[in-house]
Short mmCIF file of C-alpha atoms in Angstrom, two decimals:
data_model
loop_
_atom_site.label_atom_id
_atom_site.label_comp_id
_atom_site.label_asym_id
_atom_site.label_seq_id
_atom_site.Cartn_x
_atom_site.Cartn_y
_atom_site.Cartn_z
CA UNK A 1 104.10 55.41 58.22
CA UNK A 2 107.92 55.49 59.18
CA UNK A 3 107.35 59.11 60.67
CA UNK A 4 103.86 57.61 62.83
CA UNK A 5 106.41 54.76 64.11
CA UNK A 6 109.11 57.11 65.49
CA UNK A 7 106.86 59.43 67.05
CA UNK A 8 104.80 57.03 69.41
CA UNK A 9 108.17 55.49 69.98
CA UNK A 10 109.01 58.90 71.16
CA UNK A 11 105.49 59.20 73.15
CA UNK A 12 104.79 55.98 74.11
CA UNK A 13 104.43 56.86 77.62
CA UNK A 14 104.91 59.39 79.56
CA UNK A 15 107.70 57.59 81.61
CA UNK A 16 106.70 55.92 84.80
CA UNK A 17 109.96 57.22 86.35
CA UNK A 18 110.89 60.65 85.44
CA UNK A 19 114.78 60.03 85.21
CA UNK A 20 113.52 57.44 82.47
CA UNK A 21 113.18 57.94 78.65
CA UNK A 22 111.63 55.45 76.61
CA UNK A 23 114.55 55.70 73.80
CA UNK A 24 117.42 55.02 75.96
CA UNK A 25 119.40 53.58 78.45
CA UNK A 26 118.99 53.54 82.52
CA UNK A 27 121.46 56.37 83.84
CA UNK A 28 124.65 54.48 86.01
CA UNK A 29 124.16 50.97 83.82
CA UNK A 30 123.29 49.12 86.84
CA UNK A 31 121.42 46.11 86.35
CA UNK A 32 121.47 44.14 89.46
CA UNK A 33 120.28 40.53 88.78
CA UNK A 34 120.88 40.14 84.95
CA UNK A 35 124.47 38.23 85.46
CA UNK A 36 122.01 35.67 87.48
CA UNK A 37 119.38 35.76 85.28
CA UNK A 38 121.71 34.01 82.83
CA UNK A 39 122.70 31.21 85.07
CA UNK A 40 120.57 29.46 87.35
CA UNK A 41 118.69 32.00 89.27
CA UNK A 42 119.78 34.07 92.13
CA UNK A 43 119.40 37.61 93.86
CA UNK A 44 118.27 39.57 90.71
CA UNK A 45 115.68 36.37 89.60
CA UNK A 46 114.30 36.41 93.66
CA UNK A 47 114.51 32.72 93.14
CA UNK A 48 114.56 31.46 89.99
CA UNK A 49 114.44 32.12 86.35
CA UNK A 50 111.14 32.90 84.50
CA UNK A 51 112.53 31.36 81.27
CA UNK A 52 110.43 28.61 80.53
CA UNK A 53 107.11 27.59 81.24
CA UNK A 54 107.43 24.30 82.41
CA UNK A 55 107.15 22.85 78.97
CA UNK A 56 110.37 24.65 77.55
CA UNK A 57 108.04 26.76 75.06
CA UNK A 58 108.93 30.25 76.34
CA UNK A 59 112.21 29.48 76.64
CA UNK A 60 113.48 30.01 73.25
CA UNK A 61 113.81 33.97 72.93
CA UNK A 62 116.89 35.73 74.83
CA UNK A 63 117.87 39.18 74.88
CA UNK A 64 121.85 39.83 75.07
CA UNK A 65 122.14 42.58 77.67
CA UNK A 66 125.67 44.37 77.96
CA UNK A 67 126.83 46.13 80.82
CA UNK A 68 130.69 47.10 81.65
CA UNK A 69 131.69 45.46 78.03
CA UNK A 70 130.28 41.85 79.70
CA UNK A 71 127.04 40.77 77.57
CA UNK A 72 124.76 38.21 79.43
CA UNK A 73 122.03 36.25 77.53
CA UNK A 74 119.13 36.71 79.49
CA UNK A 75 115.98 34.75 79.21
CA UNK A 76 113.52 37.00 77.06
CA UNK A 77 110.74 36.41 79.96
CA UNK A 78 112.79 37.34 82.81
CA UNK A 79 114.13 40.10 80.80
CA UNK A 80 110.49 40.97 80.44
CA UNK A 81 110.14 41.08 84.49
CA UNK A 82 112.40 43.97 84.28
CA UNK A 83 110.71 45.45 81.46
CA UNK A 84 107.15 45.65 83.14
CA UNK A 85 108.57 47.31 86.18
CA UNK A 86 109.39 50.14 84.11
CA UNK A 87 106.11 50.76 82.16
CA UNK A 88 103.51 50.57 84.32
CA UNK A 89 102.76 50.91 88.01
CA UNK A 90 102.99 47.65 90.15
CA UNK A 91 100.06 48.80 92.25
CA UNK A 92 97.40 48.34 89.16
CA UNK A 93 95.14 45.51 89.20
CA UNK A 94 96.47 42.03 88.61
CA UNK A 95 94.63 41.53 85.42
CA UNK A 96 96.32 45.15 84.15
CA UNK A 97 99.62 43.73 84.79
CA UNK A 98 99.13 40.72 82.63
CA UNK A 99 97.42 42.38 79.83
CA UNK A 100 100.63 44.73 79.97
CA UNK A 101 102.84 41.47 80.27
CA UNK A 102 101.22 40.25 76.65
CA UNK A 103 101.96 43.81 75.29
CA UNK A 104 105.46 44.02 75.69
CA UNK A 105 106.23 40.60 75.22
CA UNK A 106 104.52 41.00 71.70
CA UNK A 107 106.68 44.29 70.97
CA UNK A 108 109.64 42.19 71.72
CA UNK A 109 108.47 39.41 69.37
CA UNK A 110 107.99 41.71 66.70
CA UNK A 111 111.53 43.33 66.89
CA UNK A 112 112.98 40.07 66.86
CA UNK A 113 111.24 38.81 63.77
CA UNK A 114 111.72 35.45 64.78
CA UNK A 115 115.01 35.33 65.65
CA UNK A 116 115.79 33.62 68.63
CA UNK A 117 118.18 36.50 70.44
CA UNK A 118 118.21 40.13 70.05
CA UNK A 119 120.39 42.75 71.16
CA UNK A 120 118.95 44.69 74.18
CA UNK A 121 119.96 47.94 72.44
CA UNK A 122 117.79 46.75 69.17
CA UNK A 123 114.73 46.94 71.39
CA UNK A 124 114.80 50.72 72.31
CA UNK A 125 112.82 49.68 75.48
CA UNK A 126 113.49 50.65 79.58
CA UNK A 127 113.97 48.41 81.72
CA UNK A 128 114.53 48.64 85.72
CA UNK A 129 117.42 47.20 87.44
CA UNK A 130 116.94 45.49 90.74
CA UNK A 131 118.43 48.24 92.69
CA UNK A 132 116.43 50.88 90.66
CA UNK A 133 112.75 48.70 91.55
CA UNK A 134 114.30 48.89 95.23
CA UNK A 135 114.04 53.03 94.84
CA UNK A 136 111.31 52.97 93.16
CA UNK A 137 108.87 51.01 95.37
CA UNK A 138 110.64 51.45 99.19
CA UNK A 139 109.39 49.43 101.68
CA UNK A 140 106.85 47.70 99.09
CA UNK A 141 109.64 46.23 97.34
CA UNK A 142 109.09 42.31 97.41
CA UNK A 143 104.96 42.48 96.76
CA UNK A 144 105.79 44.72 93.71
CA UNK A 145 108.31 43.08 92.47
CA UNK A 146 106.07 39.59 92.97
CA UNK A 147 103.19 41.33 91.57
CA UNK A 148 104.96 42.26 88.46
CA UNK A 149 107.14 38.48 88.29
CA UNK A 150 103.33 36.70 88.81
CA UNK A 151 102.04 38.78 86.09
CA UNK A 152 104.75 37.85 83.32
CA UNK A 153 104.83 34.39 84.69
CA UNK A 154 100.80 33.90 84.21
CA UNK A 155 101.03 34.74 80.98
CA UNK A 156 104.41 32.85 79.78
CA UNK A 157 104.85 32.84 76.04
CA UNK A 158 101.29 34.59 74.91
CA UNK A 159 101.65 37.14 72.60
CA UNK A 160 99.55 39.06 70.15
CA UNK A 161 99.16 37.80 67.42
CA UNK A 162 97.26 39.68 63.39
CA UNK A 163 96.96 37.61 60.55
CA UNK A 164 99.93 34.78 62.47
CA UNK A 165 102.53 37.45 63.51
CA UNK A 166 103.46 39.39 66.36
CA UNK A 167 100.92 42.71 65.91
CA UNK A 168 101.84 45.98 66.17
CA UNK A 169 100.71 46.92 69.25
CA UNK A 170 100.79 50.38 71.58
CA UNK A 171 99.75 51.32 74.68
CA UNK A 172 99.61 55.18 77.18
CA UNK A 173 99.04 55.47 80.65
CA UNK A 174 95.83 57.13 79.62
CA UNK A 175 93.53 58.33 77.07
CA UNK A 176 91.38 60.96 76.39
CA UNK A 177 87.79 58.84 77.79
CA UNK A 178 88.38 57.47 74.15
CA UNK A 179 91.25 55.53 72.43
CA UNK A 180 92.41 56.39 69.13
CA UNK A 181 91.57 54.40 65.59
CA UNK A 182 94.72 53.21 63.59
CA UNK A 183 92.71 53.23 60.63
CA UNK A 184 93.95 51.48 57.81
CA UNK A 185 97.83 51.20 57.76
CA UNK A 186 96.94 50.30 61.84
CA UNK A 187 94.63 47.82 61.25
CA UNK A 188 95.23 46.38 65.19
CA UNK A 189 94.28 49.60 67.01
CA UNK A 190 90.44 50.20 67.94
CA UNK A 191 88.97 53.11 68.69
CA UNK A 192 87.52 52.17 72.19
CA UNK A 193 86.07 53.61 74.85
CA UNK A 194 87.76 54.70 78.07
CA UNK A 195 85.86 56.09 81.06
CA UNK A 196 88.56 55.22 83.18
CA UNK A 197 90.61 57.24 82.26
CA UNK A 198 89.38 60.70 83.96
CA UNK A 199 89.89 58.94 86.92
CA UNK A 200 93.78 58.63 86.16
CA UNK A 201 96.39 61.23 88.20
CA UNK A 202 97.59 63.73 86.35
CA UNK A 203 94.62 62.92 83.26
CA UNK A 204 93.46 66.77 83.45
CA UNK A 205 96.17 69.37 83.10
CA UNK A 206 96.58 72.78 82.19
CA UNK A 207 99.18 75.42 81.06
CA UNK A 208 99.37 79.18 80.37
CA UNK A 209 101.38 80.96 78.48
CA UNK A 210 102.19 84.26 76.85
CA UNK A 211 101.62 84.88 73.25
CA UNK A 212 105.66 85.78 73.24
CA UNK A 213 106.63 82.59 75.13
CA UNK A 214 103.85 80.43 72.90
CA UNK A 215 105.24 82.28 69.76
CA UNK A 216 108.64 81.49 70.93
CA UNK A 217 108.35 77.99 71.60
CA UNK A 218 105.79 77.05 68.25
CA UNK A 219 109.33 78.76 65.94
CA UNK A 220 111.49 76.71 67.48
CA UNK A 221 109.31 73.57 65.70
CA UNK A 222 111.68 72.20 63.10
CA UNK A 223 110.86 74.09 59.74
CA UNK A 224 108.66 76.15 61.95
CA UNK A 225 107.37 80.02 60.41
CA UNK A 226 107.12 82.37 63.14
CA UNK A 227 103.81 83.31 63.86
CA UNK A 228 102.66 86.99 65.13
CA UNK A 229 102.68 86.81 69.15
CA UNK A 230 99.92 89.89 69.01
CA UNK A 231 97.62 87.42 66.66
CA UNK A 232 98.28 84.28 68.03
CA UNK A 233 95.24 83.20 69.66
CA UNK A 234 93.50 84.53 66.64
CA UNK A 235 96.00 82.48 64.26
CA UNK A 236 95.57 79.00 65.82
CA UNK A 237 93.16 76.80 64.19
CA UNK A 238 92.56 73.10 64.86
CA UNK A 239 92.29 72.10 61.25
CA UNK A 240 91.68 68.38 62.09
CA UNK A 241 90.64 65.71 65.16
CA UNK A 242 90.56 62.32 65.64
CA UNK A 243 87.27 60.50 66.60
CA UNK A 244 88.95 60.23 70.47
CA UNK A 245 89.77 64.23 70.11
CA UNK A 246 93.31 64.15 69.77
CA UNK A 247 94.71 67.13 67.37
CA UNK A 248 96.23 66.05 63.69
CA UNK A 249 96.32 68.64 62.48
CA UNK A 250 96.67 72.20 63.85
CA UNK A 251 97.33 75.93 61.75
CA UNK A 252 99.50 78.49 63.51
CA UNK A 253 99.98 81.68 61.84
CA UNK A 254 100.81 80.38 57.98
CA UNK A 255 102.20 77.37 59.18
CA UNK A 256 100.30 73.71 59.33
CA UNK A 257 101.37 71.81 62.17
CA UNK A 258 100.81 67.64 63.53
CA UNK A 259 99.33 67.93 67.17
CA UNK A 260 102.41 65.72 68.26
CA UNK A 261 104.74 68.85 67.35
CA UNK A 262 102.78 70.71 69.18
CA UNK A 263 102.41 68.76 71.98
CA UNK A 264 106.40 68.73 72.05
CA UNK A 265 106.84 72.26 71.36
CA UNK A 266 104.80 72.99 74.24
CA UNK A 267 105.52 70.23 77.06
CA UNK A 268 102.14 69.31 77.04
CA UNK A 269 101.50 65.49 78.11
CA UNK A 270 99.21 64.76 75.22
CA UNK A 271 98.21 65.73 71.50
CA UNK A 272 94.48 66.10 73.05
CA UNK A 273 94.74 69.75 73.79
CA UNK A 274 92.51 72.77 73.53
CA UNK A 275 93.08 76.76 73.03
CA UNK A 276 91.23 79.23 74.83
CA UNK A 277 92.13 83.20 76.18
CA UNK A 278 92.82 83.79 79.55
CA UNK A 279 93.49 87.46 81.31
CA UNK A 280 95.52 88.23 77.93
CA UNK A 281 97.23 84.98 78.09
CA UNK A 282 96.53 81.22 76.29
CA UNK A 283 95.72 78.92 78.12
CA UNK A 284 95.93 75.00 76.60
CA UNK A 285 93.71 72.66 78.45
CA UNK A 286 95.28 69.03 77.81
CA UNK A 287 93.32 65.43 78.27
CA UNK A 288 95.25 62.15 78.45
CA UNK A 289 98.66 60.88 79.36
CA UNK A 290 100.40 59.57 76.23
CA UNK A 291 99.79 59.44 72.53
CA UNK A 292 96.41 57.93 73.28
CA UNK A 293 96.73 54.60 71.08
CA UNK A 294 96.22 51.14 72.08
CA UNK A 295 95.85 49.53 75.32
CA UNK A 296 94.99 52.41 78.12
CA UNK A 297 96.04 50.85 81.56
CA UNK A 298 94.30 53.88 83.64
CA UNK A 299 91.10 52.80 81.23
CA UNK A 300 91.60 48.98 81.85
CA UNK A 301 92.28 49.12 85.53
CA UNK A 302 89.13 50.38 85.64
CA UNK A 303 87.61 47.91 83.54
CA UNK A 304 89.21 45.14 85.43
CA UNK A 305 87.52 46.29 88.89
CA UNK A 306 84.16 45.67 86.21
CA UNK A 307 85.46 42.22 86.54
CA UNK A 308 86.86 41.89 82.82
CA UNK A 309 90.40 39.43 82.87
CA UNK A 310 93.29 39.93 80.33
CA UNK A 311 92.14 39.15 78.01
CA UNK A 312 88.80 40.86 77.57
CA UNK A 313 91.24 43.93 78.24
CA UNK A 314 93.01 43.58 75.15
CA UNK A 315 90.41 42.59 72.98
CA UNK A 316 88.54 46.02 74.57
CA UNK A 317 91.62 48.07 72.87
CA UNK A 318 92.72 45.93 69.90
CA UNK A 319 90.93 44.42 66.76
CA UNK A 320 91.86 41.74 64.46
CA UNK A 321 93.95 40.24 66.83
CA UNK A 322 94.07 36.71 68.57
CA UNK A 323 95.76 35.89 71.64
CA UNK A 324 98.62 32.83 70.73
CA UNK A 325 101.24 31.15 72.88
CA UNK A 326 105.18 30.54 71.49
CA UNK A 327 105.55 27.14 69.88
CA UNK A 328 101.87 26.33 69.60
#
């Protein structure tokens, strides 16, 4: 279970700004706006801070940001503005956004195990500074940056919630067409489908390699056994896939392999990947952006232009969940 845990940590998306990792910190520390953010508003909050909900209930989690040895203890929903920016695209559909708002706000419940502050560093999550959301979107700047503030601020305090506590929840920019089960030590992730998906940039892709390069790259897996370039495509057996089609298990040569250290080995963008021959080359055929769990928001942007609101999105791509609000 630990191992499952560190690798969609690892894969959780593929990053939204390509400078970004999900594991670690935004290059050049700058966070414009977080210094504010800990007051009473000002250029970073555009206005004001997020940090309760008018009835003081959201207001009760802060995350203690650090930047040039200064910490500031910033509102966990504001913090969550910040958050949003960096995981999804500000364009999607409102209803997207606030779906995605309950997501990470749950993740950030759940590391803090009801405590009422956490270290930003304890969270292992991106998050954009102002200035960085000012490269990012250009010229669309304030509507994105509204889009994403209205989308925390609609959903202030509501969280996912499995048998009372926050649930573990995941999510990928896009799935195969299909989602994949948790099964039982993941009882909050459904198997769902996700049509939208194929209509997601980047959701087809496809690479080619030699059997030397392929060979090459599969023995530098850790605890890898070199397999025989002239056999390869020969050698390579999918030995197990999920009902959405992801590989988990895959034989190369003598060696048994997960599809995520495959996926690695090979810079593919998913674990849903296929073998075939090409001209005396392999060519792998990969479906998805993402580890392919949890909420898709390529799948429910799609579903929301069906006219489905938040939260029919998240019940689409969780189970045994319930939607609660902080303090209620």
């Amino acid at each position: 279970m630990k191992r499952f845990l560190t690798v969609l940590m690892i894969m959780v998306m593929i990053p939204y700004v390509t400078t970004m990792a999900w594991t670690g910190r935004i290059g050049g520390g700058d966070f414009t706006g977080f210094e504010e953010l800990a007051g009473a508003g000002g250029e970073g909050s555009q206005g004001g801070s997020l940090g309760t909900d008018g009835n003081g209930v959201a207001g009760r989690r802060y995350v203690a940001v650090e930047r040039e040895g200064k910490v500031s203890r910033v509102p966990a929903e504001d913090f969550l503005v910040h958050v949003l920016a960096a995981q999804i695209p500000a364009d999607f559909g409102p209803e997207t956004l606030k779906a995605q708002a309950v997501i990470a706000r749950t993740y950030i419940y759940r590391e803090m195990d009801g405590a009422e502050e956490i270290p930003e560093e304890a969270l292992d999550m991106d998050a954009l500074s102002g200035a960085q959301m000012e490269e990012l979107w250009g010229g669309t700047y304030q509507e994105d940056y509204s889009r994403i503030r209205e989308a925390v601020s609609a959903t202030s305090g509501l969280y996912l919630a499995y048998e009372g506590e926050p649930a573990e929840v995941f999510f990928c920019r896009a799935a195969s067409g299909a989602t994949r089960p948790g099964g039982q030590e993941h009882p909050c992730l459904r198997q769902a489908e996700s049509p939208g998906d194929l209509l997601a940039d980047g959701y087809l892709s496809i690479a080619v390699f030699t059997p030397e390069d392929l060979a090459r790259r599969v023995s530098a897996i850790p605890g890898a056994v070199s397999p025989d370039a002239d056999r390869l495509l020969e050698e390579i057996q999918v030995a197990e896939r999920d009902g959405a089609g992801y590989v988990v298990q895959i034989q190369i040569g003598p060696k048994t392999y997960s599809g995520e250290e495959v996926q690695y080995a090979l810079g593919l963008s998913s674990p849903c990947f296929y073998f075939d021959e090409l001209q005396g080359k392999i060519r792998v055929t990969c479906k998805g952006i993402g580890h392919g769990y949890g909420f898709s928001q390529a799948g429910a942007s799609a579903l929301e232009k069906e006219g489905l609101g938040f939260e029919a999105l998240l019940d689409h791509y969780f189970q045994n969940v319930e939607i609660l609000k902080e303090g209620i």
